[in-house]
Amino acid sequence: MGIQKRLQRGEFIVLAEMNTPKGVDISRFVTDARRIKGRVDGVVVPDMDNGVMRMSALAGGVLVQQQGIEAIITVYGRDRNRMALQGDLLAAHVLGIQSLIVVQGEAMANSDHRDAVPVDDLDELGILGAIRTLRAGKDLGGFDLDGPPEFQVGCHIAPYADDAGLENELEQAKAKIGAGAGFIVTPPVFDVGHFDRFRQRAAGLGVPIVPTVFLIKSVAVARYIALNEPGAHLSEETIRRIRKSGDREAEGVRIAGETIAQLRGKANGVLVQTMGWEHRLAAILDAAGL
């Protein structure tokens, strides 16, 4: 059963994010996937997240599917024009990947290939429209397909700093839902009370909401988030808790697990994000009681 159907049935889904390797050694990637098999409903494979050149999400998604786990790949327009995007989407379906999250690609200024030329032929709404067109049996050129693909598609809400930012994101989310997105993934949640207020404001969207739970690796990471992402609501109390811990890495794992446990009953699921520490996913699930 796909994640969209689980969401429609009201089940609490657990997704884990796993970045592909920067190279062809897939041993760690496959091992990390096997550690969480049977404990998550799906693995989200970003496509060169944060502008770092890696193995494509399409290949990573296939590797995840080979381990018996549903793969969800991210799709964006920064690196591909509409022809390449459509070709990759058809390939994904044929290779068994039918779950997608449409996102906004990171700017090249933050990339490890800063001289690369952005494409941005289609924005998020354009990609959602392309997916809907493919599902209807045609390509964006208006030509019939020899067999249409089937996809379940989600979208992101970007971080926001204030009420005006939230209203803007909710308006954009409505447009994405109108274009075919069936669920929403939120920015990282560090304050469940703040998420409750967001959930109340977003209730009118009428689709499942899946908050992101981010593993805080260190005090330095926590400080960076608190200072540079004002909408994150990462409290001084949380930072103090990590700083005072005898094992700060383990404390970050506990905090992530506690956040997941608190979100059960409040959200439709969670996406656990570890940013390269996929080997800690199982420990986070343990801490969450999953």
PDB file of C-alpha atoms in Angstrom:
ATOM      1  CA  MET A   1       0.000   0.000   0.000  1.00  0.00           C
ATOM      2  CA  GLY A   2       1.421   3.388  -1.004  1.00  0.00           C
ATOM      3  CA  ILE A   3       1.932   6.248   1.406  1.00  0.00           C
ATOM      4  CA  GLN A   4      -0.916   8.249  -0.139  1.00  0.00           C
ATOM      5  CA  LYS A   5      -3.369   5.431   0.580  1.00  0.00           C
ATOM      6  CA  ARG A   6      -2.060   5.106   4.134  1.00  0.00           C
ATOM      7  CA  LEU A   7      -2.568   8.828   4.617  1.00  0.00           C
ATOM      8  CA  GLN A   8      -6.075   8.628   3.188  1.00  0.00           C
ATOM      9  CA  ARG A   9      -6.875   5.812   5.637  1.00  0.00           C
ATOM     10  CA  GLY A  10      -5.790   8.047   8.501  1.00  0.00           C
ATOM     11  CA  GLU A  11      -2.679   6.045   9.361  1.00  0.00           C
ATOM     12  CA  PHE A  12       0.329   7.760  10.939  1.00  0.00           C
ATOM     13  CA  ILE A  13       3.138   7.328   8.430  1.00  0.00           C
ATOM     14  CA  VAL A  14       6.856   7.384   9.191  1.00  0.00           C
ATOM     15  CA  LEU A  15       9.222   8.496   6.452  1.00  0.00           C
ATOM     16  CA  ALA A  16      13.005   8.685   6.650  1.00  0.00           C
ATOM     17  CA  GLU A  17      15.209  10.806   4.423  1.00  0.00           C
ATOM     18  CA  MET A  18      18.363   9.238   2.977  1.00  0.00           C
ATOM     19  CA  ASN A  19      20.872  11.044   0.771  1.00  0.00           C
ATOM     20  CA  THR A  20      22.558   9.106  -1.994  1.00  0.00           C
ATOM     21  CA  PRO A  21      26.351   8.676  -1.943  1.00  0.00           C
ATOM     22  CA  LYS A  22      28.723  11.115  -3.609  1.00  0.00           C
ATOM     23  CA  GLY A  23      30.228   8.333  -5.664  1.00  0.00           C
ATOM     24  CA  VAL A  24      29.388   4.753  -6.602  1.00  0.00           C
ATOM     25  CA  ASP A  25      30.039   2.959  -3.315  1.00  0.00           C
ATOM     26  CA  ILE A  26      26.467   2.120  -2.281  1.00  0.00           C
ATOM     27  CA  SER A  27      27.342  -0.139   0.665  1.00  0.00           C
ATOM     28  CA  ARG A  28      26.582   2.380   3.409  1.00  0.00           C
ATOM     29  CA  PHE A  29      23.421   3.585   1.669  1.00  0.00           C
ATOM     30  CA  VAL A  30      22.069   0.044   1.323  1.00  0.00           C
ATOM     31  CA  THR A  31      23.090  -0.918   4.882  1.00  0.00           C
ATOM     32  CA  ASP A  32      21.344   2.136   6.343  1.00  0.00           C
ATOM     33  CA  ALA A  33      18.184   1.306   4.370  1.00  0.00           C
ATOM     34  CA  ARG A  34      18.200  -2.286   5.588  1.00  0.00           C
ATOM     35  CA  ARG A  35      18.488  -1.117   9.212  1.00  0.00           C
ATOM     36  CA  ILE A  36      15.099   0.594   9.021  1.00  0.00           C
ATOM     37  CA  LYS A  37      13.254  -1.872   6.783  1.00  0.00           C
ATOM     38  CA  GLY A  38       9.911  -2.725   8.359  1.00  0.00           C
ATOM     39  CA  ARG A  39      10.106   0.292  10.664  1.00  0.00           C
ATOM     40  CA  VAL A  40       9.287   3.057   8.184  1.00  0.00           C
ATOM     41  CA  ASP A  41       6.590   3.401   5.555  1.00  0.00           C
ATOM     42  CA  GLY A  42       8.932   4.923   3.013  1.00  0.00           C
ATOM     43  CA  VAL A  43      12.309   6.488   2.353  1.00  0.00           C
ATOM     44  CA  VAL A  44      12.551   9.946   0.817  1.00  0.00           C
ATOM     45  CA  VAL A  45      15.564  10.248  -1.492  1.00  0.00           C
ATOM     46  CA  PRO A  46      16.503  13.892  -2.197  1.00  0.00           C
ATOM     47  CA  ASP A  47      17.925  14.735  -5.603  1.00  0.00           C
ATOM     48  CA  MET A  48      21.277  16.436  -4.956  1.00  0.00           C
ATOM     49  CA  ASP A  49      19.955  18.184  -1.857  1.00  0.00           C
ATOM     50  CA  ASN A  50      21.571  21.494  -0.827  1.00  0.00           C
ATOM     51  CA  GLY A  51      23.194  21.735  -4.252  1.00  0.00           C
ATOM     52  CA  VAL A  52      25.694  18.935  -3.574  1.00  0.00           C
ATOM     53  CA  MET A  53      26.436  16.721  -6.576  1.00  0.00           C
ATOM     54  CA  ARG A  54      25.526  13.130  -5.719  1.00  0.00           C
ATOM     55  CA  MET A  55      24.177   9.998  -7.344  1.00  0.00           C
ATOM     56  CA  SER A  56      20.736  10.817  -8.732  1.00  0.00           C
ATOM     57  CA  ALA A  57      17.614  10.323  -6.649  1.00  0.00           C
ATOM     58  CA  LEU A  58      16.258   8.042  -9.357  1.00  0.00           C
ATOM     59  CA  ALA A  59      19.114   5.564  -8.843  1.00  0.00           C
ATOM     60  CA  GLY A  60      18.836   5.916  -5.058  1.00  0.00           C
ATOM     61  CA  GLY A  61      15.110   5.297  -5.210  1.00  0.00           C
ATOM     62  CA  VAL A  62      15.627   2.093  -7.181  1.00  0.00           C
ATOM     63  CA  LEU A  63      18.173   0.885  -4.608  1.00  0.00           C
ATOM     64  CA  VAL A  64      15.664   1.580  -1.820  1.00  0.00           C
ATOM     65  CA  GLN A  65      12.924  -0.315  -3.681  1.00  0.00           C
ATOM     66  CA  GLN A  66      15.312  -3.245  -4.106  1.00  0.00           C
ATOM     67  CA  GLN A  67      15.536  -3.467  -0.300  1.00  0.00           C
ATOM     68  CA  GLY A  68      11.747  -3.845  -0.116  1.00  0.00           C
ATOM     69  CA  ILE A  69      11.030  -0.278   1.044  1.00  0.00           C
ATOM     70  CA  GLU A  70       8.832   2.228  -0.768  1.00  0.00           C
ATOM     71  CA  ALA A  71      10.915   5.029  -2.261  1.00  0.00           C
ATOM     72  CA  ILE A  72       9.773   8.628  -2.605  1.00  0.00           C
ATOM     73  CA  ILE A  73      12.015  10.832  -4.732  1.00  0.00           C
ATOM     74  CA  THR A  74      12.153  14.613  -4.822  1.00  0.00           C
ATOM     75  CA  VAL A  75      11.623  16.429  -8.111  1.00  0.00           C
ATOM     76  CA  TYR A  76      12.565  20.004  -8.986  1.00  0.00           C
ATOM     77  CA  GLY A  77      13.396  22.088 -12.042  1.00  0.00           C
ATOM     78  CA  ARG A  78      16.785  23.571 -11.223  1.00  0.00           C
ATOM     79  CA  ASP A  79      18.862  21.014 -13.132  1.00  0.00           C
ATOM     80  CA  ARG A  80      16.521  19.723 -15.853  1.00  0.00           C
ATOM     81  CA  ASN A  81      14.306  21.181 -18.540  1.00  0.00           C
ATOM     82  CA  ARG A  82      10.768  19.962 -19.137  1.00  0.00           C
ATOM     83  CA  MET A  83      11.843  17.222 -21.557  1.00  0.00           C
ATOM     84  CA  ALA A  84      14.381  15.729 -19.143  1.00  0.00           C
ATOM     85  CA  LEU A  85      11.931  15.988 -16.244  1.00  0.00           C
ATOM     86  CA  GLN A  86       9.214  14.162 -18.161  1.00  0.00           C
ATOM     87  CA  GLY A  87      11.657  11.483 -19.310  1.00  0.00           C
ATOM     88  CA  ASP A  88      12.869  10.925 -15.749  1.00  0.00           C
ATOM     89  CA  LEU A  89       9.310  10.729 -14.453  1.00  0.00           C
ATOM     90  CA  LEU A  90       8.399   8.067 -16.998  1.00  0.00           C
ATOM     91  CA  ALA A  91      11.592   6.183 -16.098  1.00  0.00           C
ATOM     92  CA  ALA A  92      10.757   6.411 -12.392  1.00  0.00           C
ATOM     93  CA  HIS A  93       7.350   4.835 -12.962  1.00  0.00           C
ATOM     94  CA  VAL A  94       8.775   2.010 -15.087  1.00  0.00           C
ATOM     95  CA  LEU A  95      11.411   1.344 -12.396  1.00  0.00           C
ATOM     96  CA  GLY A  96       8.723   1.030  -9.705  1.00  0.00           C
ATOM     97  CA  ILE A  97       8.852   4.510  -8.141  1.00  0.00           C
ATOM     98  CA  GLN A  98       5.405   6.065  -8.001  1.00  0.00           C
ATOM     99  CA  SER A  99       5.715   8.478  -5.064  1.00  0.00           C
ATOM    100  CA  LEU A 100       7.132  11.963  -5.567  1.00  0.00           C
ATOM    101  CA  ILE A 101       7.646  15.190  -3.627  1.00  0.00           C
ATOM    102  CA  VAL A 102       7.899  18.334  -5.716  1.00  0.00           C
ATOM    103  CA  VAL A 103      10.302  20.833  -4.144  1.00  0.00           C
ATOM    104  CA  GLN A 104      12.104  24.092  -4.846  1.00  0.00           C
ATOM    105  CA  GLY A 105      15.744  23.417  -5.743  1.00  0.00           C
ATOM    106  CA  GLU A 106      18.490  25.073  -3.710  1.00  0.00           C
ATOM    107  CA  ALA A 107      20.206  28.079  -5.271  1.00  0.00           C
ATOM    108  CA  MET A 108      23.520  27.393  -7.013  1.00  0.00           C
ATOM    109  CA  ALA A 109      25.185  29.912  -4.696  1.00  0.00           C
ATOM    110  CA  ASN A 110      25.054  27.193  -2.022  1.00  0.00           C
ATOM    111  CA  SER A 111      26.179  24.428  -4.369  1.00  0.00           C
ATOM    112  CA  ASP A 112      29.491  22.585  -4.550  1.00  0.00           C
ATOM    113  CA  HIS A 113      29.309  23.287  -8.315  1.00  0.00           C
ATOM    114  CA  ARG A 114      28.764  27.036  -8.278  1.00  0.00           C
ATOM    115  CA  ASP A 115      29.587  27.408 -11.965  1.00  0.00           C
ATOM    116  CA  ALA A 116      26.726  25.100 -12.965  1.00  0.00           C
ATOM    117  CA  VAL A 117      23.993  26.863 -14.945  1.00  0.00           C
ATOM    118  CA  PRO A 118      20.494  26.619 -13.438  1.00  0.00           C
ATOM    119  CA  VAL A 119      17.730  25.525 -15.814  1.00  0.00           C
ATOM    120  CA  ASP A 120      14.466  26.309 -13.972  1.00  0.00           C
ATOM    121  CA  ASP A 121      12.373  25.642 -17.059  1.00  0.00           C
ATOM    122  CA  LEU A 122       9.445  24.648 -14.819  1.00  0.00           C
ATOM    123  CA  ASP A 123       8.694  25.852 -11.294  1.00  0.00           C
ATOM    124  CA  GLU A 124       6.882  23.758  -8.682  1.00  0.00           C
ATOM    125  CA  LEU A 125       3.447  24.483 -10.130  1.00  0.00           C
ATOM    126  CA  GLY A 126       4.737  23.755 -13.617  1.00  0.00           C
ATOM    127  CA  ILE A 127       6.131  20.393 -12.532  1.00  0.00           C
ATOM    128  CA  LEU A 128       2.896  19.478 -10.770  1.00  0.00           C
ATOM    129  CA  GLY A 129       1.059  20.385 -13.964  1.00  0.00           C
ATOM    130  CA  ALA A 130       3.444  18.232 -15.995  1.00  0.00           C
ATOM    131  CA  ILE A 131       2.824  15.267 -13.699  1.00  0.00           C
ATOM    132  CA  ARG A 132      -0.936  15.731 -14.018  1.00  0.00           C
ATOM    133  CA  THR A 133      -0.605  15.913 -17.812  1.00  0.00           C
ATOM    134  CA  LEU A 134       1.469  12.716 -17.928  1.00  0.00           C
ATOM    135  CA  ARG A 135      -1.066  10.942 -15.741  1.00  0.00           C
ATOM    136  CA  ALA A 136      -3.738  11.977 -18.255  1.00  0.00           C
ATOM    137  CA  GLY A 137      -1.777  10.248 -21.010  1.00  0.00           C
ATOM    138  CA  LYS A 138      -0.112  13.169 -22.773  1.00  0.00           C
ATOM    139  CA  ASP A 139       3.204  14.996 -22.654  1.00  0.00           C
ATOM    140  CA  LEU A 140       3.657  18.754 -22.419  1.00  0.00           C
ATOM    141  CA  GLY A 141       3.950  18.907 -26.184  1.00  0.00           C
ATOM    142  CA  GLY A 142       0.393  17.596 -26.449  1.00  0.00           C
ATOM    143  CA  PHE A 143       1.391  14.194 -27.807  1.00  0.00           C
ATOM    144  CA  ASP A 144      -0.196  10.946 -26.622  1.00  0.00           C
ATOM    145  CA  LEU A 145       1.835   8.644 -24.402  1.00  0.00           C
ATOM    146  CA  ASP A 146       2.186   4.939 -25.036  1.00  0.00           C
ATOM    147  CA  GLY A 147       0.858   4.145 -21.579  1.00  0.00           C
ATOM    148  CA  PRO A 148       0.382   6.805 -18.870  1.00  0.00           C
ATOM    149  CA  PRO A 149       2.203   6.688 -15.518  1.00  0.00           C
ATOM    150  CA  GLU A 150       0.537   6.795 -12.104  1.00  0.00           C
ATOM    151  CA  PHE A 151       1.985   8.885  -9.290  1.00  0.00           C
ATOM    152  CA  GLN A 152       1.134  10.040  -5.790  1.00  0.00           C
ATOM    153  CA  VAL A 153       2.594  13.485  -5.227  1.00  0.00           C
ATOM    154  CA  GLY A 154       3.380  15.697  -2.241  1.00  0.00           C
ATOM    155  CA  CYS A 155       4.786  19.201  -1.921  1.00  0.00           C
ATOM    156  CA  HIS A 156       6.752  21.300   0.566  1.00  0.00           C
ATOM    157  CA  ILE A 157       5.923  24.318   2.648  1.00  0.00           C
ATOM    158  CA  ALA A 158       9.011  26.508   2.896  1.00  0.00           C
ATOM    159  CA  PRO A 159      10.247  27.928   6.222  1.00  0.00           C
ATOM    160  CA  TYR A 160       8.555  31.170   7.265  1.00  0.00           C
ATOM    161  CA  ALA A 161       9.452  33.747   9.906  1.00  0.00           C
ATOM    162  CA  ASP A 162       6.136  35.412  10.764  1.00  0.00           C
ATOM    163  CA  ASP A 163       2.375  35.415  10.182  1.00  0.00           C
ATOM    164  CA  ALA A 164       2.718  37.186   6.843  1.00  0.00           C
ATOM    165  CA  GLY A 165       5.190  34.547   5.702  1.00  0.00           C
ATOM    166  CA  LEU A 166       2.865  31.792   6.840  1.00  0.00           C
ATOM    167  CA  GLU A 167      -0.077  33.281   4.956  1.00  0.00           C
ATOM    168  CA  ASN A 168       2.035  33.451   1.819  1.00  0.00           C
ATOM    169  CA  GLU A 169       3.098  29.806   2.209  1.00  0.00           C
ATOM    170  CA  LEU A 170      -0.494  28.692   2.795  1.00  0.00           C
ATOM    171  CA  GLU A 171      -1.626  30.494  -0.350  1.00  0.00           C
ATOM    172  CA  GLN A 172       1.124  28.820  -2.331  1.00  0.00           C
ATOM    173  CA  ALA A 173       0.193  25.471  -0.780  1.00  0.00           C
ATOM    174  CA  LYS A 174      -3.402  25.920  -1.950  1.00  0.00           C
ATOM    175  CA  ALA A 175      -2.146  26.470  -5.488  1.00  0.00           C
ATOM    176  CA  LYS A 176       0.056  23.365  -5.302  1.00  0.00           C
ATOM    177  CA  ILE A 177      -2.853  21.280  -4.013  1.00  0.00           C
ATOM    178  CA  GLY A 178      -4.998  22.619  -6.832  1.00  0.00           C
ATOM    179  CA  ALA A 179      -2.272  21.493  -9.237  1.00  0.00           C
ATOM    180  CA  GLY A 180      -2.312  17.953  -7.868  1.00  0.00           C
ATOM    181  CA  ALA A 181      -0.330  17.724  -4.607  1.00  0.00           C
ATOM    182  CA  GLY A 182      -1.991  15.265  -2.240  1.00  0.00           C
ATOM    183  CA  PHE A 183      -0.012  15.887   0.963  1.00  0.00           C
ATOM    184  CA  ILE A 184       2.264  18.537   2.472  1.00  0.00           C
ATOM    185  CA  VAL A 185       5.671  18.223   4.107  1.00  0.00           C
ATOM    186  CA  THR A 186       6.473  21.015   6.588  1.00  0.00           C
ATOM    187  CA  PRO A 187       9.795  22.553   7.638  1.00  0.00           C
ATOM    188  CA  PRO A 188      11.505  20.985  10.685  1.00  0.00           C
ATOM    189  CA  VAL A 189       9.479  21.122  13.905  1.00  0.00           C
ATOM    190  CA  PHE A 190      11.365  21.952  17.099  1.00  0.00           C
ATOM    191  CA  ASP A 191       8.382  23.255  19.086  1.00  0.00           C
ATOM    192  CA  VAL A 192       5.276  21.053  19.010  1.00  0.00           C
ATOM    193  CA  GLY A 193       3.147  23.871  20.426  1.00  0.00           C
ATOM    194  CA  HIS A 194       4.151  26.047  17.478  1.00  0.00           C
ATOM    195  CA  PHE A 195       3.252  23.177  15.136  1.00  0.00           C
ATOM    196  CA  ASP A 196      -0.185  22.982  16.773  1.00  0.00           C
ATOM    197  CA  ARG A 197      -0.803  26.613  15.864  1.00  0.00           C
ATOM    198  CA  PHE A 198       0.386  25.973  12.311  1.00  0.00           C
ATOM    199  CA  ARG A 199      -1.873  22.935  12.040  1.00  0.00           C
ATOM    200  CA  GLN A 200      -4.901  24.988  13.033  1.00  0.00           C
ATOM    201  CA  ARG A 201      -4.106  27.603  10.389  1.00  0.00           C
ATOM    202  CA  ALA A 202      -3.477  24.931   7.740  1.00  0.00           C
ATOM    203  CA  ALA A 203      -6.564  22.827   8.494  1.00  0.00           C
ATOM    204  CA  GLY A 204      -8.447  24.392   5.601  1.00  0.00           C
ATOM    205  CA  LEU A 205      -6.024  22.984   3.067  1.00  0.00           C
ATOM    206  CA  GLY A 206      -7.795  19.644   3.334  1.00  0.00           C
ATOM    207  CA  VAL A 207      -4.776  17.396   2.775  1.00  0.00           C
ATOM    208  CA  PRO A 208      -2.587  15.375   5.156  1.00  0.00           C
ATOM    209  CA  ILE A 209       0.273  17.259   6.811  1.00  0.00           C
ATOM    210  CA  VAL A 210       3.609  15.542   7.461  1.00  0.00           C
ATOM    211  CA  PRO A 211       6.023  17.566   9.638  1.00  0.00           C
ATOM    212  CA  THR A 212       9.772  17.142   9.363  1.00  0.00           C
ATOM    213  CA  VAL A 213      11.728  16.104  12.473  1.00  0.00           C
ATOM    214  CA  PHE A 214      15.364  17.151  12.212  1.00  0.00           C
ATOM    215  CA  LEU A 215      18.220  15.504  14.119  1.00  0.00           C
ATOM    216  CA  ILE A 216      20.197  18.199  15.959  1.00  0.00           C
ATOM    217  CA  LYS A 217      23.763  16.906  15.802  1.00  0.00           C
ATOM    218  CA  SER A 218      25.490  19.413  18.074  1.00  0.00           C
ATOM    219  CA  VAL A 219      25.195  22.636  20.046  1.00  0.00           C
ATOM    220  CA  ALA A 220      26.773  24.463  17.093  1.00  0.00           C
ATOM    221  CA  VAL A 221      24.064  23.196  14.745  1.00  0.00           C
ATOM    222  CA  ALA A 222      21.368  24.164  17.248  1.00  0.00           C
ATOM    223  CA  ARG A 223      22.839  27.662  17.621  1.00  0.00           C
ATOM    224  CA  TYR A 224      23.016  28.094  13.858  1.00  0.00           C
ATOM    225  CA  ILE A 225      19.357  27.137  13.441  1.00  0.00           C
ATOM    226  CA  ALA A 226      18.240  29.405  16.284  1.00  0.00           C
ATOM    227  CA  LEU A 227      20.178  32.392  14.901  1.00  0.00           C
ATOM    228  CA  ASN A 228      19.618  31.963  11.172  1.00  0.00           C
ATOM    229  CA  GLU A 229      16.157  30.437  10.956  1.00  0.00           C
ATOM    230  CA  PRO A 230      13.900  32.610  13.140  1.00  0.00           C
ATOM    231  CA  GLY A 231      10.800  30.678  12.163  1.00  0.00           C
ATOM    232  CA  ALA A 232      12.256  27.429  13.508  1.00  0.00           C
ATOM    233  CA  HIS A 233      11.331  28.184  17.153  1.00  0.00           C
ATOM    234  CA  LEU A 234      14.263  26.197  18.512  1.00  0.00           C
ATOM    235  CA  SER A 235      14.283  27.199  22.171  1.00  0.00           C
ATOM    236  CA  GLU A 236      17.184  28.155  24.398  1.00  0.00           C
ATOM    237  CA  GLU A 237      16.002  25.422  26.752  1.00  0.00           C
ATOM    238  CA  THR A 238      16.599  22.783  24.060  1.00  0.00           C
ATOM    239  CA  ILE A 239      20.064  24.164  23.316  1.00  0.00           C
ATOM    240  CA  ARG A 240      20.885  24.179  27.038  1.00  0.00           C
ATOM    241  CA  ARG A 241      19.697  20.580  27.346  1.00  0.00           C
ATOM    242  CA  ILE A 242      22.083  19.447  24.600  1.00  0.00           C
ATOM    243  CA  ARG A 243      24.987  21.476  25.993  1.00  0.00           C
ATOM    244  CA  LYS A 244      24.599  19.987  29.494  1.00  0.00           C
ATOM    245  CA  SER A 245      24.336  16.410  28.269  1.00  0.00           C
ATOM    246  CA  GLY A 246      27.242  14.022  28.789  1.00  0.00           C
ATOM    247  CA  ASP A 247      26.570  12.592  25.320  1.00  0.00           C
ATOM    248  CA  ARG A 248      25.371  15.389  23.070  1.00  0.00           C
ATOM    249  CA  GLU A 249      24.880  13.210  20.011  1.00  0.00           C
ATOM    250  CA  ALA A 250      22.687  10.808  21.977  1.00  0.00           C
ATOM    251  CA  GLU A 251      20.762  13.763  23.419  1.00  0.00           C
ATOM    252  CA  GLY A 252      19.976  14.978  19.913  1.00  0.00           C
ATOM    253  CA  VAL A 253      18.675  11.504  19.076  1.00  0.00           C
ATOM    254  CA  ARG A 254      16.471  11.520  22.204  1.00  0.00           C
ATOM    255  CA  ILE A 255      15.081  14.951  21.379  1.00  0.00           C
ATOM    256  CA  ALA A 256      14.205  13.834  17.842  1.00  0.00           C
ATOM    257  CA  GLY A 257      12.513  10.694  19.202  1.00  0.00           C
ATOM    258  CA  GLU A 258      10.536  12.685  21.764  1.00  0.00           C
ATOM    259  CA  THR A 259       9.396  15.113  19.081  1.00  0.00           C
ATOM    260  CA  ILE A 260       8.130  12.255  16.921  1.00  0.00           C
ATOM    261  CA  ALA A 261       6.261  10.760  19.894  1.00  0.00           C
ATOM    262  CA  GLN A 262       4.649  14.145  20.665  1.00  0.00           C
ATOM    263  CA  LEU A 263       3.534  14.566  17.053  1.00  0.00           C
ATOM    264  CA  ARG A 264       1.598  11.297  17.034  1.00  0.00           C
ATOM    265  CA  GLY A 265      -2.056  12.216  17.240  1.00  0.00           C
ATOM    266  CA  LYS A 266      -1.316  15.759  16.062  1.00  0.00           C
ATOM    267  CA  ALA A 267       0.021  15.106  12.561  1.00  0.00           C
ATOM    268  CA  ASN A 268      -0.535  12.603   9.772  1.00  0.00           C
ATOM    269  CA  GLY A 269       3.026  11.372   9.990  1.00  0.00           C
ATOM    270  CA  VAL A 270       6.647  12.493  10.199  1.00  0.00           C
ATOM    271  CA  LEU A 271       9.644  12.783   7.918  1.00  0.00           C
ATOM    272  CA  VAL A 272      12.861  12.115   9.861  1.00  0.00           C
ATOM    273  CA  GLN A 273      15.797  14.093   8.502  1.00  0.00           C
ATOM    274  CA  THR A 274      19.361  13.386   9.654  1.00  0.00           C
ATOM    275  CA  MET A 275      21.474  15.153   6.989  1.00  0.00           C
ATOM    276  CA  GLY A 276      24.108  12.469   6.483  1.00  0.00           C
ATOM    277  CA  TRP A 277      23.633  10.635   9.772  1.00  0.00           C
ATOM    278  CA  GLU A 278      21.328   7.985   8.359  1.00  0.00           C
ATOM    279  CA  HIS A 279      23.080   5.429  10.570  1.00  0.00           C
ATOM    280  CA  ARG A 280      21.256   7.093  13.518  1.00  0.00           C
ATOM    281  CA  LEU A 281      17.774   6.621  12.056  1.00  0.00           C
ATOM    282  CA  ALA A 282      17.164   3.335  13.868  1.00  0.00           C
ATOM    283  CA  ALA A 283      18.162   4.889  17.208  1.00  0.00           C
ATOM    284  CA  ILE A 284      15.735   7.778  16.612  1.00  0.00           C
ATOM    285  CA  LEU A 285      12.933   5.325  15.905  1.00  0.00           C
ATOM    286  CA  ASP A 286      13.855   3.475  19.120  1.00  0.00           C
ATOM    287  CA  ALA A 287      13.665   6.738  21.079  1.00  0.00           C
ATOM    288  CA  ALA A 288      10.268   7.442  19.515  1.00  0.00           C
ATOM    289  CA  GLY A 289       8.942   4.017  20.498  1.00  0.00           C
ATOM    290  CA  LEU A 290       8.448   2.980  16.863  1.00  0.00           C
TER     291      LEU A 290
END
